[in-house]
XYZ file of C-alpha atoms in Angstrom:
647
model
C 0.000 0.000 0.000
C 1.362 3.409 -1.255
C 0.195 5.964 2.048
C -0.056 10.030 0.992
C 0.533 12.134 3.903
C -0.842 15.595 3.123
C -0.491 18.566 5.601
C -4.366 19.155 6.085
C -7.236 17.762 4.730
C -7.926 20.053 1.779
C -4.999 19.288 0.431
C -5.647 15.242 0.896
C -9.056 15.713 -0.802
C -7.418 17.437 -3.696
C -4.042 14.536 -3.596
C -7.305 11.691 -4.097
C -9.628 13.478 -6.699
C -6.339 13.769 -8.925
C -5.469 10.111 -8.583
C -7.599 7.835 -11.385
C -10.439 5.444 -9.477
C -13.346 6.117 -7.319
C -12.379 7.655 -3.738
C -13.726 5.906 -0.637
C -13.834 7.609 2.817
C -11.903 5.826 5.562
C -11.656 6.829 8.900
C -8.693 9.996 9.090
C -7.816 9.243 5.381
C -9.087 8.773 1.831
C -8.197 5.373 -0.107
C -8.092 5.371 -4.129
C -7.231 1.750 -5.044
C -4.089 0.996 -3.668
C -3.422 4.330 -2.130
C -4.424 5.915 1.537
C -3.874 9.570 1.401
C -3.863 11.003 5.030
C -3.060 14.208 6.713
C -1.947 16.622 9.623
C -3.826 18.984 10.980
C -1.247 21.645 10.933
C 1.842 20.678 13.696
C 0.462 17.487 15.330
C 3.328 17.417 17.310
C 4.951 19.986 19.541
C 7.588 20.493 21.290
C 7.693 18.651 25.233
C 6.573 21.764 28.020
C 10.284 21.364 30.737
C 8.711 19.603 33.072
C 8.415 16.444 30.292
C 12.142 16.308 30.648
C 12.266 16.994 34.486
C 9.429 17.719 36.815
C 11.078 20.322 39.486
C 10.871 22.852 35.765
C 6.742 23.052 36.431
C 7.810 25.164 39.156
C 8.794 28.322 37.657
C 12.097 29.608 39.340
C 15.490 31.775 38.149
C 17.779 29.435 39.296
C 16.330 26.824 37.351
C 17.477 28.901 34.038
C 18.690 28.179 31.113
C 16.778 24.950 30.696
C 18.527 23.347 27.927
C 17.288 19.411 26.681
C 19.762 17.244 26.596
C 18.006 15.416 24.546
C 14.822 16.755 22.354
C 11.353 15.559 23.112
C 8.151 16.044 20.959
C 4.711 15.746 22.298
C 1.336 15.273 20.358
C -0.733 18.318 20.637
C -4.142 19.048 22.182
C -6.966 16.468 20.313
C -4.234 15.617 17.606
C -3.993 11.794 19.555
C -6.720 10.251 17.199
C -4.718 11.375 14.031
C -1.809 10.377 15.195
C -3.191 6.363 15.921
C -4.744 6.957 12.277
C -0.896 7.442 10.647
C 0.636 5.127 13.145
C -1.748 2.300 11.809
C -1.642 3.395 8.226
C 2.286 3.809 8.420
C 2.449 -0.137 9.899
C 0.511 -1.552 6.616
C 2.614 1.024 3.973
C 4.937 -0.020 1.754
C 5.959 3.130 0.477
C 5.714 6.779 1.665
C 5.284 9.931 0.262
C 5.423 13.296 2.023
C 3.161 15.725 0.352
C 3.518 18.852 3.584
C 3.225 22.164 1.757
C 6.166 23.644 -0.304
C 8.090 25.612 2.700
C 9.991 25.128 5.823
C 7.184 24.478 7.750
C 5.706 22.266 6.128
C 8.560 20.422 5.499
C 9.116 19.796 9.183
C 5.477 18.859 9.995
C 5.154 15.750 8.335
C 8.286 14.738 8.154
C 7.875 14.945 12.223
C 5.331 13.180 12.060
C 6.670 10.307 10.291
C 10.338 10.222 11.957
C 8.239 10.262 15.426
C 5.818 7.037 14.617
C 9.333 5.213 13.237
C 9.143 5.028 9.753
C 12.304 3.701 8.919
C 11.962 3.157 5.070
C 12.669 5.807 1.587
C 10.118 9.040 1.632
C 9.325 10.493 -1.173
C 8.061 14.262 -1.604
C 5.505 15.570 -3.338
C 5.369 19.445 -4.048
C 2.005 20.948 -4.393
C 1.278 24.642 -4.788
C -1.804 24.320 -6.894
C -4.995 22.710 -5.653
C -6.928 21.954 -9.132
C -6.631 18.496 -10.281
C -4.605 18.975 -13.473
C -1.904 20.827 -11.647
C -2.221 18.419 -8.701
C -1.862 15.359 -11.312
C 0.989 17.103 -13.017
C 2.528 17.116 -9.531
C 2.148 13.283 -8.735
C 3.910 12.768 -11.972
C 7.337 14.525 -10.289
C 7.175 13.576 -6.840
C 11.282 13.415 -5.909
C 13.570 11.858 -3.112
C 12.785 13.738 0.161
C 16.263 13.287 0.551
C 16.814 16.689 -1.332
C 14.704 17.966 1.190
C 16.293 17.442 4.213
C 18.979 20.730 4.835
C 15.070 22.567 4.446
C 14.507 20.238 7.776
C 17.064 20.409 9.726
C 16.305 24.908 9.116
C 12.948 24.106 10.485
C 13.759 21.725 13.131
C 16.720 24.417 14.369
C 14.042 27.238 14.051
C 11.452 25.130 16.511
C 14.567 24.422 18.589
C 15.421 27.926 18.812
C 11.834 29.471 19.557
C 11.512 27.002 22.282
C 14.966 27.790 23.881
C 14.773 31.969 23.851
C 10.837 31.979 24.442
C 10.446 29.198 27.632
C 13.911 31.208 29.439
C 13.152 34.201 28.817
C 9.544 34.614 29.273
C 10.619 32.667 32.372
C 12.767 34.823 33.614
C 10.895 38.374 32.709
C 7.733 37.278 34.516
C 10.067 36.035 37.772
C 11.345 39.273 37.623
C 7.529 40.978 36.807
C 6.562 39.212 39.768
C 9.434 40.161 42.314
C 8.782 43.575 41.109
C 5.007 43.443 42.129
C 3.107 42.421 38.329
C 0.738 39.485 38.420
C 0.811 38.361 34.925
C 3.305 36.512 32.164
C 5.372 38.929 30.425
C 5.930 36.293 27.335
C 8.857 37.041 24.953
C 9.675 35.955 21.726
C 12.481 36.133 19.455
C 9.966 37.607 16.518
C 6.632 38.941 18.686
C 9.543 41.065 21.000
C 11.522 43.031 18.525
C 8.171 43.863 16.077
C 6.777 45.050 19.870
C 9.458 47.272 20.233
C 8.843 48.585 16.571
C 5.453 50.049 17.766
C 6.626 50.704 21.398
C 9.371 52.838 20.057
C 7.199 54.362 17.330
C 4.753 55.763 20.369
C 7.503 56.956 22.364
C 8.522 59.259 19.116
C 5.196 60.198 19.192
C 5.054 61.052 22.312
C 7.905 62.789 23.233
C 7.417 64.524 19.692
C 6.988 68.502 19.856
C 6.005 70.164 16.702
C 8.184 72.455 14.786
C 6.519 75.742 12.907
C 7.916 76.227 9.100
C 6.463 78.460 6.421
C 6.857 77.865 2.813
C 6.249 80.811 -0.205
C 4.839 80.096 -2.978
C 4.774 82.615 -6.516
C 2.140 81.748 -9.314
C 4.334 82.645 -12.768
C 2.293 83.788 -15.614
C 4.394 82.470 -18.645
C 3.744 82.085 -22.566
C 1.526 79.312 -22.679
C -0.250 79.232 -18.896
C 0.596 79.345 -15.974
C 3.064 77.453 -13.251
C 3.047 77.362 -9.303
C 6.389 77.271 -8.060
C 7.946 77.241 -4.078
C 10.067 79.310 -2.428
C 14.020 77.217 -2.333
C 16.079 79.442 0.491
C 19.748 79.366 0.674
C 21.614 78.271 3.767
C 22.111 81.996 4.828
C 17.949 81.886 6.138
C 17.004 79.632 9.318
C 16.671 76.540 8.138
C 16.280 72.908 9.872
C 18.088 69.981 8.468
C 15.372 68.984 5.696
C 15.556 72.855 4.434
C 12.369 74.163 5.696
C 11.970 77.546 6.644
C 12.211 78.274 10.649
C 11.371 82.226 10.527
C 8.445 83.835 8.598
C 10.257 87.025 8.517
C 12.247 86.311 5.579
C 9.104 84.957 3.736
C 7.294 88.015 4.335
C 9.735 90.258 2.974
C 10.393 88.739 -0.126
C 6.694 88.576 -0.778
C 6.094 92.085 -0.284
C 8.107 92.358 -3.290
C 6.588 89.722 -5.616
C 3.811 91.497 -6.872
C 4.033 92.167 -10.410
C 8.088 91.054 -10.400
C 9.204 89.895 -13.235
C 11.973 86.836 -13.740
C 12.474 83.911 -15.849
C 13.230 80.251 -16.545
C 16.891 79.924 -15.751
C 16.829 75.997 -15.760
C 14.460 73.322 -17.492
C 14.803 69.721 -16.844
C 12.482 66.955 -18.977
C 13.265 63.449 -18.549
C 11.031 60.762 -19.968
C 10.407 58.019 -17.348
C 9.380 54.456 -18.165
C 7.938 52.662 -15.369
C 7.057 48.560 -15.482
C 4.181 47.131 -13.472
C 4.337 46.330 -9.891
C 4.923 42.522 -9.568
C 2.655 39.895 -9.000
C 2.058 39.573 -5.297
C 3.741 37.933 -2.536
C 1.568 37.724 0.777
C 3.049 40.277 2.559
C 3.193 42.177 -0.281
C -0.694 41.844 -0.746
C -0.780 42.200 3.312
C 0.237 45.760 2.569
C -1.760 46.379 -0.124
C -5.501 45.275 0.797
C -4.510 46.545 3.951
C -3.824 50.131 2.604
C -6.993 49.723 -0.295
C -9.423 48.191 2.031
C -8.606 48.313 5.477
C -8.248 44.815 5.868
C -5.789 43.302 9.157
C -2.718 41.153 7.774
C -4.452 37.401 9.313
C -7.870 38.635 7.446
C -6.093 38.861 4.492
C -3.978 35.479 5.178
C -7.159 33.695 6.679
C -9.143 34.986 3.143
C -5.809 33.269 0.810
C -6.319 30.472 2.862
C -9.890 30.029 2.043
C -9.160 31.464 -1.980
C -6.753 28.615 -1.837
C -7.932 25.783 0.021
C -12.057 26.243 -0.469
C -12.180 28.125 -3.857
C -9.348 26.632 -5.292
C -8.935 29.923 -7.281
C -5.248 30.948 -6.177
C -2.027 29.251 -5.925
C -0.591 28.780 -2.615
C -0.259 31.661 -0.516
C 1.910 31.911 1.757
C 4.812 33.134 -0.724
C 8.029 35.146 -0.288
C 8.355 34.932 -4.026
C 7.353 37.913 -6.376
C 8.305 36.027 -9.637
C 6.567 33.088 -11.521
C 7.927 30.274 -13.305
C 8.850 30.756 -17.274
C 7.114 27.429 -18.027
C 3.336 29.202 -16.838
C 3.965 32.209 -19.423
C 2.351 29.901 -22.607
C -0.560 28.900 -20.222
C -1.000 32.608 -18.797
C -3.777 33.170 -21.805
C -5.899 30.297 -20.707
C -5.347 30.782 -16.726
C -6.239 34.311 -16.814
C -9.587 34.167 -18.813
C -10.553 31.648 -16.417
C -10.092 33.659 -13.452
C -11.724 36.827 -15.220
C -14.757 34.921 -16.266
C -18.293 36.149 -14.487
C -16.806 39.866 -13.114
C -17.140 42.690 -15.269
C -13.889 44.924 -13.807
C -11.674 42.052 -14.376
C -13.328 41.119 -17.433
C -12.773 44.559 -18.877
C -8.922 44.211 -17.921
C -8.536 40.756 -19.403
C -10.064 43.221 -22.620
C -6.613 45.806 -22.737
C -4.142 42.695 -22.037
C -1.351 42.211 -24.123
C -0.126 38.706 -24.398
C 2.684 38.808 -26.974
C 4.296 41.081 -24.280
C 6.956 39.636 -21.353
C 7.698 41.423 -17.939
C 10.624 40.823 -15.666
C 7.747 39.017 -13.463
C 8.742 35.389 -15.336
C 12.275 34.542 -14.148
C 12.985 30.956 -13.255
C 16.140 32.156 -11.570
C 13.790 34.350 -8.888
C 11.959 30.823 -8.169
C 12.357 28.805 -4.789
C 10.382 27.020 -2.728
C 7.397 28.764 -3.850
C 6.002 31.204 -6.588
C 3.730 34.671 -6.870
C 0.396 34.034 -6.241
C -1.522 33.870 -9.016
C -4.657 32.476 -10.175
C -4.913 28.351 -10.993
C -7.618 29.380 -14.129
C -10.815 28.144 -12.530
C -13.442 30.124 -13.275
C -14.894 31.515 -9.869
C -18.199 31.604 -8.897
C -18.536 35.063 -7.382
C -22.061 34.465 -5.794
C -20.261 32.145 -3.453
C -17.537 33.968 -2.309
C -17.745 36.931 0.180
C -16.980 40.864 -0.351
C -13.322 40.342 1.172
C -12.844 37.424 -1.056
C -13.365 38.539 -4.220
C -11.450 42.071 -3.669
C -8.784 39.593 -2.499
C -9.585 37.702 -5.643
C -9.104 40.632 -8.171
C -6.021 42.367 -6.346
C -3.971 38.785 -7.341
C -5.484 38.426 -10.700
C -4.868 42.275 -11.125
C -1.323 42.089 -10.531
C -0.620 39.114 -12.946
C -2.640 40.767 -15.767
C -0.734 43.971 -15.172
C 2.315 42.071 -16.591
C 0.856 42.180 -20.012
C 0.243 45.783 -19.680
C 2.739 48.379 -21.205
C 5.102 50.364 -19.591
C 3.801 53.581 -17.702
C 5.257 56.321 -19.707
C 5.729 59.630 -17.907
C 7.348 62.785 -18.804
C 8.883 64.963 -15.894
C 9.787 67.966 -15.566
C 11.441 70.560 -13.679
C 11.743 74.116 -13.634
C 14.062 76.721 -12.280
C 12.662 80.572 -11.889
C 14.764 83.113 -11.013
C 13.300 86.551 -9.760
C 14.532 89.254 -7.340
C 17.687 87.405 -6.999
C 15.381 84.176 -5.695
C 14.877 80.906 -6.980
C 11.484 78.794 -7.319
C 11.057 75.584 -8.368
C 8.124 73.774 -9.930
C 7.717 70.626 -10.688
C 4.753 68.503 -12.792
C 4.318 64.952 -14.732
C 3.130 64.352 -17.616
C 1.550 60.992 -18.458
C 2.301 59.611 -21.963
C 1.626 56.353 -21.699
C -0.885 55.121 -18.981
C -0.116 51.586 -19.657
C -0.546 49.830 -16.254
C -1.352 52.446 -14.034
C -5.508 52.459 -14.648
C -5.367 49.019 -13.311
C -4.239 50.338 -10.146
C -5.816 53.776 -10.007
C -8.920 55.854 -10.742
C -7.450 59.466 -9.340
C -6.784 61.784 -11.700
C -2.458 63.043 -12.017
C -1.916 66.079 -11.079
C -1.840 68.595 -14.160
C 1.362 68.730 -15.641
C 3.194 72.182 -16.692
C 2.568 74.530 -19.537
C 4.947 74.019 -22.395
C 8.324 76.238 -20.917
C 11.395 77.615 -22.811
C 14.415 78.782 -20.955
C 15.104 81.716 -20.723
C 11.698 82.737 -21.162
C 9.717 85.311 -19.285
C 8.148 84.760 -16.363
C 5.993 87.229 -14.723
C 4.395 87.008 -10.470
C 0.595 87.354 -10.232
C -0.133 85.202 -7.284
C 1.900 84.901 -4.145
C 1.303 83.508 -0.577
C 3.168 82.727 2.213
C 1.964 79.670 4.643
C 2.303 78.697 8.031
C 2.711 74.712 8.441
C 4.238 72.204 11.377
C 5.957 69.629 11.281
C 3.971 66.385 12.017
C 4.869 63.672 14.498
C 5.641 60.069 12.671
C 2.113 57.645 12.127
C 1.348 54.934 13.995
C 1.800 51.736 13.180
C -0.562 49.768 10.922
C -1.265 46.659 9.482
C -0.170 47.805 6.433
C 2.933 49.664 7.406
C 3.960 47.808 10.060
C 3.632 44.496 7.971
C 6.164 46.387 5.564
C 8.647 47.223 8.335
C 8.839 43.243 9.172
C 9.680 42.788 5.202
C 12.099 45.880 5.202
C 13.632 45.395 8.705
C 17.398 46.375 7.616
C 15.777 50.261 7.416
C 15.490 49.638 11.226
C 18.687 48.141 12.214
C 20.761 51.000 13.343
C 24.172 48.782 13.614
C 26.164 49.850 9.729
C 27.715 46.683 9.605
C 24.613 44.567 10.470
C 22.538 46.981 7.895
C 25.286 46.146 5.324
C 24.704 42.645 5.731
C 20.663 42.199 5.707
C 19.467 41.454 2.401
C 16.849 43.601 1.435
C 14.647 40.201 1.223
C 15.723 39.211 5.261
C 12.778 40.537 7.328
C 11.695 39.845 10.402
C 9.288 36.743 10.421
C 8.403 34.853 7.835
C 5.514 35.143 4.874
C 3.227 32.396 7.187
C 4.007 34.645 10.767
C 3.655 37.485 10.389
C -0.126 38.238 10.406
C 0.113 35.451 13.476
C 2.777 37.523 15.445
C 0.501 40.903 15.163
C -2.250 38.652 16.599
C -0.450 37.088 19.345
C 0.856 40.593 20.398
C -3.343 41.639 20.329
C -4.195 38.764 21.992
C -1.535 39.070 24.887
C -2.421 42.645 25.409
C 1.181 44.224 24.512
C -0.522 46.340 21.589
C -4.139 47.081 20.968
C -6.036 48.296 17.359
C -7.592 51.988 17.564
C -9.315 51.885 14.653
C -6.055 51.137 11.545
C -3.617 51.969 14.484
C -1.936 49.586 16.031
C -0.360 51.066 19.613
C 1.353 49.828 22.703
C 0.031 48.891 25.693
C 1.579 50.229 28.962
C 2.236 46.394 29.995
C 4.186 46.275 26.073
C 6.237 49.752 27.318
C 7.062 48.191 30.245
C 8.511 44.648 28.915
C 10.613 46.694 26.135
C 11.750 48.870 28.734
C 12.416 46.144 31.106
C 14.469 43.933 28.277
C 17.888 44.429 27.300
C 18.197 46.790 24.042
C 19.294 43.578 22.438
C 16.397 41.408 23.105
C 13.681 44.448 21.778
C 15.759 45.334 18.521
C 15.686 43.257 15.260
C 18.976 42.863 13.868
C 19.108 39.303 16.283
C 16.460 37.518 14.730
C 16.709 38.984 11.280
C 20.631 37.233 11.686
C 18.923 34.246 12.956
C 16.658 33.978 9.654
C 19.929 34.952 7.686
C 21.306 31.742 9.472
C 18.391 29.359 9.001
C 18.397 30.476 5.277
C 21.696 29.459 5.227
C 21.107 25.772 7.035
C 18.083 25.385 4.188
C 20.493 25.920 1.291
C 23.048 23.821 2.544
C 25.438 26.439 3.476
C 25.201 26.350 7.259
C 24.669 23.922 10.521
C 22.267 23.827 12.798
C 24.202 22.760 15.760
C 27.040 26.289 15.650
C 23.243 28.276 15.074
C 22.155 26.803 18.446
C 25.169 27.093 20.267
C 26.045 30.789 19.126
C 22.066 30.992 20.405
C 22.719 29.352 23.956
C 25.799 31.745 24.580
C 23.427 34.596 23.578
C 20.955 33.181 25.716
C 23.216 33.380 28.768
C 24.246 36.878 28.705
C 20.380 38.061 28.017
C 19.623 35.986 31.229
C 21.881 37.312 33.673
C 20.671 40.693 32.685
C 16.992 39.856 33.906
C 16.540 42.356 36.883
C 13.895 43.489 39.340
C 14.934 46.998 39.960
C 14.674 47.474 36.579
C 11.152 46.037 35.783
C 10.472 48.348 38.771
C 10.959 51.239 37.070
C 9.732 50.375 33.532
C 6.376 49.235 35.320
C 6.310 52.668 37.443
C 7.074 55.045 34.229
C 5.332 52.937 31.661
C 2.916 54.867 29.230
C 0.790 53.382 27.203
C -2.748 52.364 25.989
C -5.112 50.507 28.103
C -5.405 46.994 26.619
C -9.009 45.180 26.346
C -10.218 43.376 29.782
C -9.323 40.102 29.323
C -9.812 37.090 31.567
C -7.443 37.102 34.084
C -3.800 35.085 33.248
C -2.883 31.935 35.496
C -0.100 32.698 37.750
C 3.559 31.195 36.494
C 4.673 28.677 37.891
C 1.753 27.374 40.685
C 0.869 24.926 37.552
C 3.974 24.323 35.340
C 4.078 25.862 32.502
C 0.168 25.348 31.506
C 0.471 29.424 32.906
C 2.385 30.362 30.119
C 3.750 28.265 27.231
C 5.745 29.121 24.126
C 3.418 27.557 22.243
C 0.087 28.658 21.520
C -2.839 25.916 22.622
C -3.969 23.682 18.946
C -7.172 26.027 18.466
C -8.702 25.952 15.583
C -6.389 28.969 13.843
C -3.349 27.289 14.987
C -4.316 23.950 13.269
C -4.796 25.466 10.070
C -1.452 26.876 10.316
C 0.019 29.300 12.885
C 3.203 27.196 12.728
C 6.092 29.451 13.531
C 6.346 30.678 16.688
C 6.656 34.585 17.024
């Protein structure tokens, strides 16, 4: 008997309905003649709470720390037992196995956990799937590989698990012992990913905060020239007040140069026109689309996840989701025709884009060499029923087919220009765009461009019949979004203020992976270290207090944006997993003996913040094990779908 083991049971159903024969439904799997195809739920295993590997850890206690296995011990999770017997039985009767987890780290490690753990001792096989419709599922059966190819991707996951486990049981440990010597009755939980993206927003508040606003003023001259007329600013020299971005401190020097504007006459003493050819945006990776629906409709970064789960998984209109890739495989480029019409069938916007697509052109978008694990999203060419999926789903829906159709869109063609007036010894500039070539850009945008200049000379004559002079402030930073704070975990080297570590950070090493991030803003919500006001997203005073309680080290991101540097490295071969965890232990150590009541003191007495939500009120550490507090969040029904990596 051939056994499947899929990662949940969507993907199972989809695994049978590809393979030829009648499906029968079996107790926790499917069978298709000779063939069981099972599943996961998501992790069923996790890993053991300390007190599995000795039971004076359920008491909660500084001297107990670090608590470092000797030997690793996984667990089944919360009502994953009866799956479990199911694959223990089915593994018993198999004569052959084939791992079909989904095509990332993730799920990499959670079947192949699965399988190691029940004792499976024979080959595996692995079976990539990133498309749920039966032709591209039966394409895939016909190139499973050796899992053996598979296993440096692993070992990265098993050293990531490893990892979360080790920082977030010590030090959550030790910054609630602390908490509580200090006089706070609750778990301060830490986490190598939730910790640093807290101190993104807690520092972001504190600017805001401690921000004072600055008065500028800014003068502005309308110029009446040959063929219109052109709005130009003000540009002071360094000899008038100015702060460091140039802005004007003192009106007085505004005022008297207007007073002699009216009527002055100057001219165009420099003329710059550049013609700018822009290609579409690429097609979508999720926390690119995070940003986007979250910016167009106001969406949070697990609705949009949770909504490409369903797209994925339900629909079966989109290819697997949870994608750092913004490029698509060369070989889909001769089916993009057929794929496309599909997905615009039965929706009149998309319909009418499918109408001004190109297909004889190419963008940069398909580029085998751009291709890992995963690709874009795009559409799998099955015509969607739009009565059956919801609001959120179908602007979902259109945003990925938008963004693959875009690629057979022409350039954006732009002409820009910019202008140089001279008058009473004073410059002004103006500055306008002129769109040649819309190309793309009315896929993405209804507003109308600003109007571009009148046709200028230079040298020509310019005359003043407009002037004003305005008072403005400068305006503290935003909050934190979904949106923009989604885009800081992708762009996390524009945070790091160490040079060399900034040098080093690839611009595609964030913080958190594609499949966490969403999770890691919802564990921080649902922990009460940041709450939503409206978009905003702002710190709690318990989140001031743990960042200000931490070491800098522990609340900053260049650590774990390393760490993901390193597990990239273990994935591709390049790097161990055992120097990862020891550099990680000896880091571990000097963040311990750091932990300090005084300290927690004073964050907890000078702490600022929002109020979070009332919540029920947290088991104290340590008078139950860890069941107060653990590292890993409890197999509800989000985490079984698949909140996999710990924040």
């Amino acid at each position: 008997m051939r056994l499947i083991i899929a990662e949940k049971p969507s993907l199972a159903r989809a695994i049978a309905d590809a393979l030829p024969g009648p499906v029968a439904r079996e107790e926790g799997s499917l069978r298709v003649g000779d063939t069981q195809v099972s599943w996961c739920l998501g992790h069923l295993l996790e890993q053991a709470t300390p007190d599995a590997y000795d039971p004076r850890y359920k008491q909660w206690r500084l001297d107990h720390l670090p608590i470092v296995p000797e030997r690793w011990m996984l667990t089944p999770r919360h009502n994953a037992r009866g799956q479990i017997k199911v694959l223990r039985s089915l593994l018993k009767q198999a004569d052959s196995v084939i791992h079909a987890g989904d095509p990332d780290r993730e799920g990499q490690l959670l079947v192949q956990e699965v399988i190691d753990y029940l004792g499976w001792r024979g080959p595996i096989a692995r079976l990539l799937i990133s498309d749920l419709n039966r032709p591209a599922v039966q394409r895939a059966l016909e190139r499973v590989e050796d899992n053996q190819a598979y296993q440096t991707l692993y070992h990265a996951a098993e050293a990531r698990s490893r990892a979360d486990w080790l920082y977030g049981i010590n030090l959550s440990r030790a910054w609630t012992l602390t908490g509580r010597q200090a006089g706070h009755d609750g778990v301060f939980s830490v986490g190598r990913v939730q910790t640093p993206v807290l101190g993104l927003v807690a520092r972001r508040d504190r600017e805001i905060a401690d921000f004072v606003p600055r008065p500028f003023h800014v003068l502005w001259a309308d110029f009446q020239v040959e063929h219109g007329k052109v709005r130009a600013w003000w540009q002071p020299d360094d000899s008038q007040p100015l702060d460091d971005q140039g802005r004007l401190l003192k009106r007085e020097p505004a005022d008297e140069l207007a007073s002699r504007l009216p009527g002055a006459i100057g001219n165009v003493t420099a003329l710059d026109a550049q013609k700018k050819r822009q290609a579409a945006p690429l097609p979508y990776s999720l926390s690119a689309l995070q940003v986007d629906a979250a910016r167009r409709y106001k969406l949070s970064a697990k609705t949009v996840l949770d909504t490409c789960q369903a797209l994925y998984e339900r629909h079966r209109l989109i290819t697997y989701p949870r994608s750092d890739c913004r490029y698509l495989p060369q070989g889909h480029l001769a089916e993009a025709r057929r794929t496309l019409e599909g997905a615009c069938h039965g929706d009149d916007q998309l319909a009418g884009w499918l109408g001004g697509a190109d297909f004889s052109l190419r963008s940069k978008a398909w580029n085998d060499k751009q291709v890992g694990a995963h690709h874009a999203l795009a559409p799998t060419g099955a015509r969607p029923d739009f009565s059956r999926l919801s609001a959120t789903e179908a602007n979902v829906f259109r945003l990925v087919v938008r963004n693959v159709l875009a690629q057979f869109y022409p350039h954006l063609e732009a002409r820009e220009v910019k202008a140089d007036f001279a008058v009473l010894d004073e410059r002004f500039r103006a500055q306008g765009r002129e769109i040649l070539v819309p190309g793309w850009k009315p896929l993405f945008t209804t507003r109308d461009e600003a109007p571009p200049l009148p046709p200028l000379r230079q040298g020509e004559a310019a005359r003043v019949v407009g002037h004003a002079v305005e008072n403005k402030q400068t305006r503290a930073p935003e909050p934190f979004t979904d949106a923009s704070l989604i885009k800081a975990m992708m762009n996390i080297a524009r945070y790091v203020e160490d040079d060399a570590v900034k040098r080093t950070l690839r611009d595609t090493d964030g913080l958190g992976t594609e499949a966490t991030r969403a999770g890691t803003i919802e564990t921080l919500l649902d922990r009460g270290f940041i709450v939503r006001q409206s978009s905003a997203l702002r710190a709690t005073r318990t989140g001031q207090a743990l960042i200000a309680a931490l070491p800098e080290a522990a609340t900053r991101p260049e650590r774990t944006a390393l760490w993901e540097q390193r597990l990239r490295a273990i994935a591709e071969g390049t790097d161990q997993a055992a120097p990862f965890l020891d550099a990680l232990l000896g880091d571990l150590r000097t963040l311990l003996a750091s932990a300090d009541a005084g300290r927690m003191r004073q964050a907890l007495s000078s702490a600022k913040g929002f109020e979070a939500p009332t919540r029920p009120k947290a088991r104290k550490a340590g008078r139950s094990g860890t069941k107060g507090f653990s590292t890993k969040r409890r197999a509800t029904k989000r985490t079984r779908s698949k909140h996999k990596e710990e924040a």
